[in-house]
């Protein structure tokens, strides 16, 4: 039921975690960096730890059965190879560019087997469209604002950081915009984002893409 509610009302988050969970295998320990409410726990039965700086969201993650770590990832005290798999879902774009290199190094250091990253990529023009739409509706959106201010991670930069990684382009820009528009309106957000995604899913793999999944084996 929780997964269905997530699909219907927060389809963008459902898409991210349903996709990255395919690269997490039974018995592996997992650290979800910036994992907030621990949504990853709805998609895998692995030993999950969520690291975040949001205490409120970490409380929800703990109720969901995840272990939690309250800290800034760039200043963490975790040991090398602490977790089999280290996951970063829609977090990299919120980090200022001058700190991204260290962030990626830390993902590598703490991971024993695999790093999985889901991130928006490419141009911020679609983020600007979404931000203008929300501004017209009087809705504050600090997350999209950070996308625009920081600039999105670029595929070439990810390839340099993880030369042997597998990178999968995902999330058609216009399908993403429709879903995000619907999720912005409270009454509509109860069910219509999921319905819209079902109808638009055949177009989701078409260009232009707005995101990618990176999988790097160690």
PDB file of C-alpha atoms in Angstrom:
ATOM      1  CA  UNK A   1       0.000   0.000   0.000  1.00  0.00           C
ATOM      2  CA  UNK A   2       2.811   2.452   0.853  1.00  0.00           C
ATOM      3  CA  UNK A   3       4.467   1.777  -2.483  1.00  0.00           C
ATOM      4  CA  UNK A   4       1.164   2.315  -4.342  1.00  0.00           C
ATOM      5  CA  UNK A   5       0.613   5.660  -2.586  1.00  0.00           C
ATOM      6  CA  UNK A   6       4.145   6.699  -3.504  1.00  0.00           C
ATOM      7  CA  UNK A   7       3.538   5.731  -7.138  1.00  0.00           C
ATOM      8  CA  UNK A   8       0.280   7.668  -7.361  1.00  0.00           C
ATOM      9  CA  UNK A   9       1.384  10.861  -5.613  1.00  0.00           C
ATOM     10  CA  UNK A  10       5.196  11.047  -5.813  1.00  0.00           C
ATOM     11  CA  UNK A  11       5.856   9.281  -9.058  1.00  0.00           C
ATOM     12  CA  UNK A  12       9.242  10.884  -9.609  1.00  0.00           C
ATOM     13  CA  UNK A  13      10.577   9.344  -6.380  1.00  0.00           C
ATOM     14  CA  UNK A  14       8.975   6.005  -7.211  1.00  0.00           C
ATOM     15  CA  UNK A  15      10.753   5.955 -10.579  1.00  0.00           C
ATOM     16  CA  UNK A  16      14.157   6.714  -9.071  1.00  0.00           C
ATOM     17  CA  UNK A  17      14.119   4.048  -6.385  1.00  0.00           C
ATOM     18  CA  UNK A  18      12.369   1.358  -8.407  1.00  0.00           C
ATOM     19  CA  UNK A  19      15.136   1.686 -11.003  1.00  0.00           C
ATOM     20  CA  UNK A  20      18.189   1.854  -8.743  1.00  0.00           C
ATOM     21  CA  UNK A  21      16.943  -1.038  -6.585  1.00  0.00           C
ATOM     22  CA  UNK A  22      17.487  -3.369  -9.583  1.00  0.00           C
ATOM     23  CA  UNK A  23      21.236  -3.035  -8.971  1.00  0.00           C
ATOM     24  CA  UNK A  24      21.088  -3.968  -5.270  1.00  0.00           C
ATOM     25  CA  UNK A  25      21.377  -7.692  -4.592  1.00  0.00           C
ATOM     26  CA  UNK A  26      20.266  -9.872  -1.652  1.00  0.00           C
ATOM     27  CA  UNK A  27      22.510  -9.827   1.394  1.00  0.00           C
ATOM     28  CA  UNK A  28      24.297  -6.583   0.521  1.00  0.00           C
ATOM     29  CA  UNK A  29      24.544  -3.765   3.062  1.00  0.00           C
ATOM     30  CA  UNK A  30      23.393  -0.421   1.684  1.00  0.00           C
ATOM     31  CA  UNK A  31      24.094   3.209   2.600  1.00  0.00           C
ATOM     32  CA  UNK A  32      21.650   5.694   1.054  1.00  0.00           C
ATOM     33  CA  UNK A  33      23.355   9.085   1.140  1.00  0.00           C
ATOM     34  CA  UNK A  34      20.816  11.894   1.406  1.00  0.00           C
ATOM     35  CA  UNK A  35      18.119   9.237   1.570  1.00  0.00           C
ATOM     36  CA  UNK A  36      15.734  11.325   3.652  1.00  0.00           C
ATOM     37  CA  UNK A  37      12.623   9.359   4.644  1.00  0.00           C
ATOM     38  CA  UNK A  38      14.153   6.003   3.742  1.00  0.00           C
ATOM     39  CA  UNK A  39      12.020   5.362   0.674  1.00  0.00           C
ATOM     40  CA  UNK A  40      14.631   2.845  -0.466  1.00  0.00           C
ATOM     41  CA  UNK A  41      13.324   0.513   2.270  1.00  0.00           C
ATOM     42  CA  UNK A  42      10.110   0.080   0.265  1.00  0.00           C
ATOM     43  CA  UNK A  43      12.017  -1.441  -2.644  1.00  0.00           C
ATOM     44  CA  UNK A  44      14.516  -3.796  -0.995  1.00  0.00           C
ATOM     45  CA  UNK A  45      14.768  -5.959   2.114  1.00  0.00           C
ATOM     46  CA  UNK A  46      18.503  -5.357   2.477  1.00  0.00           C
ATOM     47  CA  UNK A  47      20.228  -4.005   5.572  1.00  0.00           C
ATOM     48  CA  UNK A  48      19.654  -0.279   4.926  1.00  0.00           C
ATOM     49  CA  UNK A  49      21.303   2.752   6.520  1.00  0.00           C
ATOM     50  CA  UNK A  50      20.127   6.259   5.609  1.00  0.00           C
ATOM     51  CA  UNK A  51      22.512   9.203   6.007  1.00  0.00           C
ATOM     52  CA  UNK A  52      21.039  12.694   5.950  1.00  0.00           C
ATOM     53  CA  UNK A  53      21.117  16.114   7.618  1.00  0.00           C
ATOM     54  CA  UNK A  54      17.319  16.293   7.958  1.00  0.00           C
ATOM     55  CA  UNK A  55      16.371  14.969  11.420  1.00  0.00           C
ATOM     56  CA  UNK A  56      12.641  14.967  10.692  1.00  0.00           C
ATOM     57  CA  UNK A  57      13.026  12.799   7.600  1.00  0.00           C
ATOM     58  CA  UNK A  58      15.490  10.498   9.361  1.00  0.00           C
ATOM     59  CA  UNK A  59      12.874   9.863  12.056  1.00  0.00           C
ATOM     60  CA  UNK A  60      10.507   8.617   9.343  1.00  0.00           C
ATOM     61  CA  UNK A  61      13.298   6.466   7.870  1.00  0.00           C
ATOM     62  CA  UNK A  62      13.933   4.885  11.255  1.00  0.00           C
ATOM     63  CA  UNK A  63      10.234   4.076  11.678  1.00  0.00           C
ATOM     64  CA  UNK A  64      10.412   2.399   8.245  1.00  0.00           C
ATOM     65  CA  UNK A  65      13.074   0.044   9.609  1.00  0.00           C
ATOM     66  CA  UNK A  66      16.261   1.701   8.361  1.00  0.00           C
ATOM     67  CA  UNK A  67      19.287   2.517  10.467  1.00  0.00           C
ATOM     68  CA  UNK A  68      20.084   6.215  10.438  1.00  0.00           C
ATOM     69  CA  UNK A  69      23.123   8.501  10.520  1.00  0.00           C
ATOM     70  CA  UNK A  70      22.689  12.228  11.132  1.00  0.00           C
ATOM     71  CA  UNK A  71      25.680  13.982   9.574  1.00  0.00           C
ATOM     72  CA  UNK A  72      26.988  16.022   6.655  1.00  0.00           C
ATOM     73  CA  UNK A  73      28.304  13.429   4.201  1.00  0.00           C
ATOM     74  CA  UNK A  74      31.275  15.556   3.151  1.00  0.00           C
ATOM     75  CA  UNK A  75      32.439  15.514   6.783  1.00  0.00           C
ATOM     76  CA  UNK A  76      31.483  11.959   7.726  1.00  0.00           C
ATOM     77  CA  UNK A  77      33.557   9.663   9.971  1.00  0.00           C
ATOM     78  CA  UNK A  78      32.706   6.384   8.232  1.00  0.00           C
ATOM     79  CA  UNK A  79      35.481   3.856   7.622  1.00  0.00           C
ATOM     80  CA  UNK A  80      36.711   2.767   4.184  1.00  0.00           C
ATOM     81  CA  UNK A  81      34.511   0.059   2.653  1.00  0.00           C
ATOM     82  CA  UNK A  82      31.867   0.407   5.367  1.00  0.00           C
ATOM     83  CA  UNK A  83      29.009  -0.698   3.080  1.00  0.00           C
ATOM     84  CA  UNK A  84      28.721  -3.074   0.137  1.00  0.00           C
ATOM     85  CA  UNK A  85      26.658  -0.596  -1.842  1.00  0.00           C
ATOM     86  CA  UNK A  86      26.579   3.197  -1.540  1.00  0.00           C
ATOM     87  CA  UNK A  87      23.589   4.911  -3.147  1.00  0.00           C
ATOM     88  CA  UNK A  88      23.095   8.572  -4.027  1.00  0.00           C
ATOM     89  CA  UNK A  89      19.659   9.435  -5.378  1.00  0.00           C
ATOM     90  CA  UNK A  90      18.933  13.001  -6.538  1.00  0.00           C
ATOM     91  CA  UNK A  91      21.514  14.433  -4.138  1.00  0.00           C
ATOM     92  CA  UNK A  92      24.529  15.321  -6.282  1.00  0.00           C
ATOM     93  CA  UNK A  93      22.772  18.238  -7.994  1.00  0.00           C
ATOM     94  CA  UNK A  94      22.166  19.885  -4.603  1.00  0.00           C
ATOM     95  CA  UNK A  95      25.881  20.021  -3.846  1.00  0.00           C
ATOM     96  CA  UNK A  96      27.835  23.099  -5.001  1.00  0.00           C
ATOM     97  CA  UNK A  97      30.145  22.260  -7.887  1.00  0.00           C
ATOM     98  CA  UNK A  98      33.309  22.933  -5.880  1.00  0.00           C
ATOM     99  CA  UNK A  99      32.302  20.210  -3.394  1.00  0.00           C
ATOM    100  CA  UNK A 100      31.153  17.551  -5.868  1.00  0.00           C
ATOM    101  CA  UNK A 101      34.581  16.026  -6.468  1.00  0.00           C
ATOM    102  CA  UNK A 102      35.013  15.328  -2.751  1.00  0.00           C
ATOM    103  CA  UNK A 103      31.464  13.970  -2.545  1.00  0.00           C
ATOM    104  CA  UNK A 104      32.159  11.450  -5.317  1.00  0.00           C
ATOM    105  CA  UNK A 105      35.469  10.459  -3.723  1.00  0.00           C
ATOM    106  CA  UNK A 106      33.649   9.743  -0.467  1.00  0.00           C
ATOM    107  CA  UNK A 107      31.115   7.533  -2.262  1.00  0.00           C
ATOM    108  CA  UNK A 108      34.038   5.521  -3.646  1.00  0.00           C
ATOM    109  CA  UNK A 109      35.868   5.358  -0.325  1.00  0.00           C
ATOM    110  CA  UNK A 110      32.948   4.074   1.713  1.00  0.00           C
ATOM    111  CA  UNK A 111      31.725   1.561  -0.881  1.00  0.00           C
ATOM    112  CA  UNK A 112      33.092  -1.980  -0.869  1.00  0.00           C
ATOM    113  CA  UNK A 113      31.384  -3.323  -4.025  1.00  0.00           C
ATOM    114  CA  UNK A 114      29.298  -0.789  -5.901  1.00  0.00           C
ATOM    115  CA  UNK A 115      28.258   2.851  -6.236  1.00  0.00           C
ATOM    116  CA  UNK A 116      24.819   3.695  -7.650  1.00  0.00           C
ATOM    117  CA  UNK A 117      23.965   7.289  -8.524  1.00  0.00           C
ATOM    118  CA  UNK A 118      20.701   8.686  -9.824  1.00  0.00           C
ATOM    119  CA  UNK A 119      21.023  12.323 -10.841  1.00  0.00           C
ATOM    120  CA  UNK A 120      19.402  14.881 -13.101  1.00  0.00           C
ATOM    121  CA  UNK A 121      21.838  15.840 -15.832  1.00  0.00           C
ATOM    122  CA  UNK A 122      22.267  18.139 -18.805  1.00  0.00           C
ATOM    123  CA  UNK A 123      20.648  21.559 -19.178  1.00  0.00           C
ATOM    124  CA  UNK A 124      18.686  23.364 -16.446  1.00  0.00           C
ATOM    125  CA  UNK A 125      16.178  24.737 -18.995  1.00  0.00           C
ATOM    126  CA  UNK A 126      13.496  22.265 -17.908  1.00  0.00           C
ATOM    127  CA  UNK A 127      14.141  23.092 -14.246  1.00  0.00           C
ATOM    128  CA  UNK A 128      13.645  26.758 -15.107  1.00  0.00           C
ATOM    129  CA  UNK A 129      10.273  25.957 -16.701  1.00  0.00           C
ATOM    130  CA  UNK A 130       9.204  24.059 -13.586  1.00  0.00           C
ATOM    131  CA  UNK A 131      10.464  26.798 -11.282  1.00  0.00           C
ATOM    132  CA  UNK A 132       8.529  29.496 -13.178  1.00  0.00           C
ATOM    133  CA  UNK A 133       5.380  27.351 -13.054  1.00  0.00           C
ATOM    134  CA  UNK A 134       5.660  26.931  -9.277  1.00  0.00           C
ATOM    135  CA  UNK A 135       6.410  30.626  -8.801  1.00  0.00           C
ATOM    136  CA  UNK A 136       3.230  31.545 -10.699  1.00  0.00           C
ATOM    137  CA  UNK A 137       1.282  29.274  -8.345  1.00  0.00           C
ATOM    138  CA  UNK A 138       2.969  30.871  -5.337  1.00  0.00           C
ATOM    139  CA  UNK A 139       4.747  27.655  -4.361  1.00  0.00           C
ATOM    140  CA  UNK A 140       8.228  27.815  -2.862  1.00  0.00           C
ATOM    141  CA  UNK A 141      10.695  25.359  -4.379  1.00  0.00           C
ATOM    142  CA  UNK A 142      14.202  25.583  -2.866  1.00  0.00           C
ATOM    143  CA  UNK A 143      15.176  22.217  -4.421  1.00  0.00           C
ATOM    144  CA  UNK A 144      14.647  23.244  -8.044  1.00  0.00           C
ATOM    145  CA  UNK A 145      16.211  26.600  -7.240  1.00  0.00           C
ATOM    146  CA  UNK A 146      19.355  24.736  -6.152  1.00  0.00           C
ATOM    147  CA  UNK A 147      19.371  22.817  -9.455  1.00  0.00           C
ATOM    148  CA  UNK A 148      19.472  26.134 -11.293  1.00  0.00           C
ATOM    149  CA  UNK A 149      22.027  27.774  -9.007  1.00  0.00           C
ATOM    150  CA  UNK A 150      24.427  24.828  -8.833  1.00  0.00           C
ATOM    151  CA  UNK A 151      24.039  23.570 -12.387  1.00  0.00           C
ATOM    152  CA  UNK A 152      23.266  19.918 -13.077  1.00  0.00           C
ATOM    153  CA  UNK A 153      25.968  17.210 -13.099  1.00  0.00           C
ATOM    154  CA  UNK A 154      27.225  16.415 -16.599  1.00  0.00           C
ATOM    155  CA  UNK A 155      27.673  12.959 -18.138  1.00  0.00           C
ATOM    156  CA  UNK A 156      31.293  13.657 -19.103  1.00  0.00           C
ATOM    157  CA  UNK A 157      32.146  14.627 -15.521  1.00  0.00           C
ATOM    158  CA  UNK A 158      30.595  11.408 -14.225  1.00  0.00           C
ATOM    159  CA  UNK A 159      32.530   9.369 -16.782  1.00  0.00           C
ATOM    160  CA  UNK A 160      35.794  10.991 -15.667  1.00  0.00           C
ATOM    161  CA  UNK A 161      35.032  10.232 -12.032  1.00  0.00           C
ATOM    162  CA  UNK A 162      33.912   6.654 -12.782  1.00  0.00           C
ATOM    163  CA  UNK A 163      35.704   5.576 -16.012  1.00  0.00           C
ATOM    164  CA  UNK A 164      34.423   1.985 -16.026  1.00  0.00           C
ATOM    165  CA  UNK A 165      30.866   2.736 -14.981  1.00  0.00           C
ATOM    166  CA  UNK A 166      27.619   1.899 -16.745  1.00  0.00           C
ATOM    167  CA  UNK A 167      25.508   5.002 -17.419  1.00  0.00           C
ATOM    168  CA  UNK A 168      21.844   4.678 -18.356  1.00  0.00           C
ATOM    169  CA  UNK A 169      19.967   7.714 -19.659  1.00  0.00           C
ATOM    170  CA  UNK A 170      16.445   7.954 -18.303  1.00  0.00           C
ATOM    171  CA  UNK A 171      13.440  10.224 -17.726  1.00  0.00           C
ATOM    172  CA  UNK A 172      12.064  12.006 -20.802  1.00  0.00           C
ATOM    173  CA  UNK A 173      12.053  15.768 -20.171  1.00  0.00           C
ATOM    174  CA  UNK A 174       8.424  16.360 -21.128  1.00  0.00           C
ATOM    175  CA  UNK A 175       7.067  13.370 -19.237  1.00  0.00           C
ATOM    176  CA  UNK A 176       9.025  14.580 -16.206  1.00  0.00           C
ATOM    177  CA  UNK A 177       7.589  18.088 -16.539  1.00  0.00           C
ATOM    178  CA  UNK A 178       4.009  16.820 -16.754  1.00  0.00           C
ATOM    179  CA  UNK A 179       4.496  14.672 -13.648  1.00  0.00           C
ATOM    180  CA  UNK A 180       6.111  17.531 -11.733  1.00  0.00           C
ATOM    181  CA  UNK A 181       3.379  19.975 -12.769  1.00  0.00           C
ATOM    182  CA  UNK A 182       0.732  17.573 -11.446  1.00  0.00           C
ATOM    183  CA  UNK A 183       2.616  16.969  -8.203  1.00  0.00           C
ATOM    184  CA  UNK A 184       2.717  20.716  -7.578  1.00  0.00           C
ATOM    185  CA  UNK A 185      -1.083  20.978  -7.247  1.00  0.00           C
ATOM    186  CA  UNK A 186      -2.198  19.480  -3.880  1.00  0.00           C
ATOM    187  CA  UNK A 187      -5.644  18.163  -4.883  1.00  0.00           C
ATOM    188  CA  UNK A 188      -4.411  16.645  -8.137  1.00  0.00           C
ATOM    189  CA  UNK A 189      -1.319  15.204  -6.436  1.00  0.00           C
ATOM    190  CA  UNK A 190      -3.384  12.575  -4.593  1.00  0.00           C
ATOM    191  CA  UNK A 191      -3.592  10.244  -7.580  1.00  0.00           C
ATOM    192  CA  UNK A 192      -3.092  11.862 -11.001  1.00  0.00           C
ATOM    193  CA  UNK A 193       0.731  11.834 -11.237  1.00  0.00           C
ATOM    194  CA  UNK A 194       0.683   8.023 -11.227  1.00  0.00           C
ATOM    195  CA  UNK A 195      -2.187   7.847 -13.708  1.00  0.00           C
ATOM    196  CA  UNK A 196      -0.398  10.288 -16.006  1.00  0.00           C
ATOM    197  CA  UNK A 197       2.790   8.249 -15.801  1.00  0.00           C
ATOM    198  CA  UNK A 198       0.991   5.059 -16.832  1.00  0.00           C
ATOM    199  CA  UNK A 199      -0.355   6.865 -19.895  1.00  0.00           C
ATOM    200  CA  UNK A 200       2.953   8.556 -20.761  1.00  0.00           C
ATOM    201  CA  UNK A 201       5.345   5.724 -19.890  1.00  0.00           C
ATOM    202  CA  UNK A 202       5.872   4.652 -23.550  1.00  0.00           C
ATOM    203  CA  UNK A 203       7.448   8.090 -24.155  1.00  0.00           C
ATOM    204  CA  UNK A 204       9.656   8.078 -21.065  1.00  0.00           C
ATOM    205  CA  UNK A 205      12.640   6.431 -22.792  1.00  0.00           C
ATOM    206  CA  UNK A 206      12.642   8.917 -25.668  1.00  0.00           C
ATOM    207  CA  UNK A 207      14.984  11.895 -25.944  1.00  0.00           C
ATOM    208  CA  UNK A 208      15.522  14.449 -24.544  1.00  0.00           C
ATOM    209  CA  UNK A 209      16.465  12.828 -21.243  1.00  0.00           C
ATOM    210  CA  UNK A 210      16.784  14.757 -18.014  1.00  0.00           C
ATOM    211  CA  UNK A 211      18.514  12.184 -15.784  1.00  0.00           C
ATOM    212  CA  UNK A 212      20.817   9.204 -15.666  1.00  0.00           C
ATOM    213  CA  UNK A 213      21.625   6.190 -13.515  1.00  0.00           C
ATOM    214  CA  UNK A 214      25.290   5.431 -12.954  1.00  0.00           C
ATOM    215  CA  UNK A 215      26.426   2.004 -11.721  1.00  0.00           C
ATOM    216  CA  UNK A 216      30.103   1.590 -10.880  1.00  0.00           C
ATOM    217  CA  UNK A 217      31.534  -1.762  -9.741  1.00  0.00           C
ATOM    218  CA  UNK A 218      34.737  -1.754  -7.666  1.00  0.00           C
TER     219      UNK A 218
END
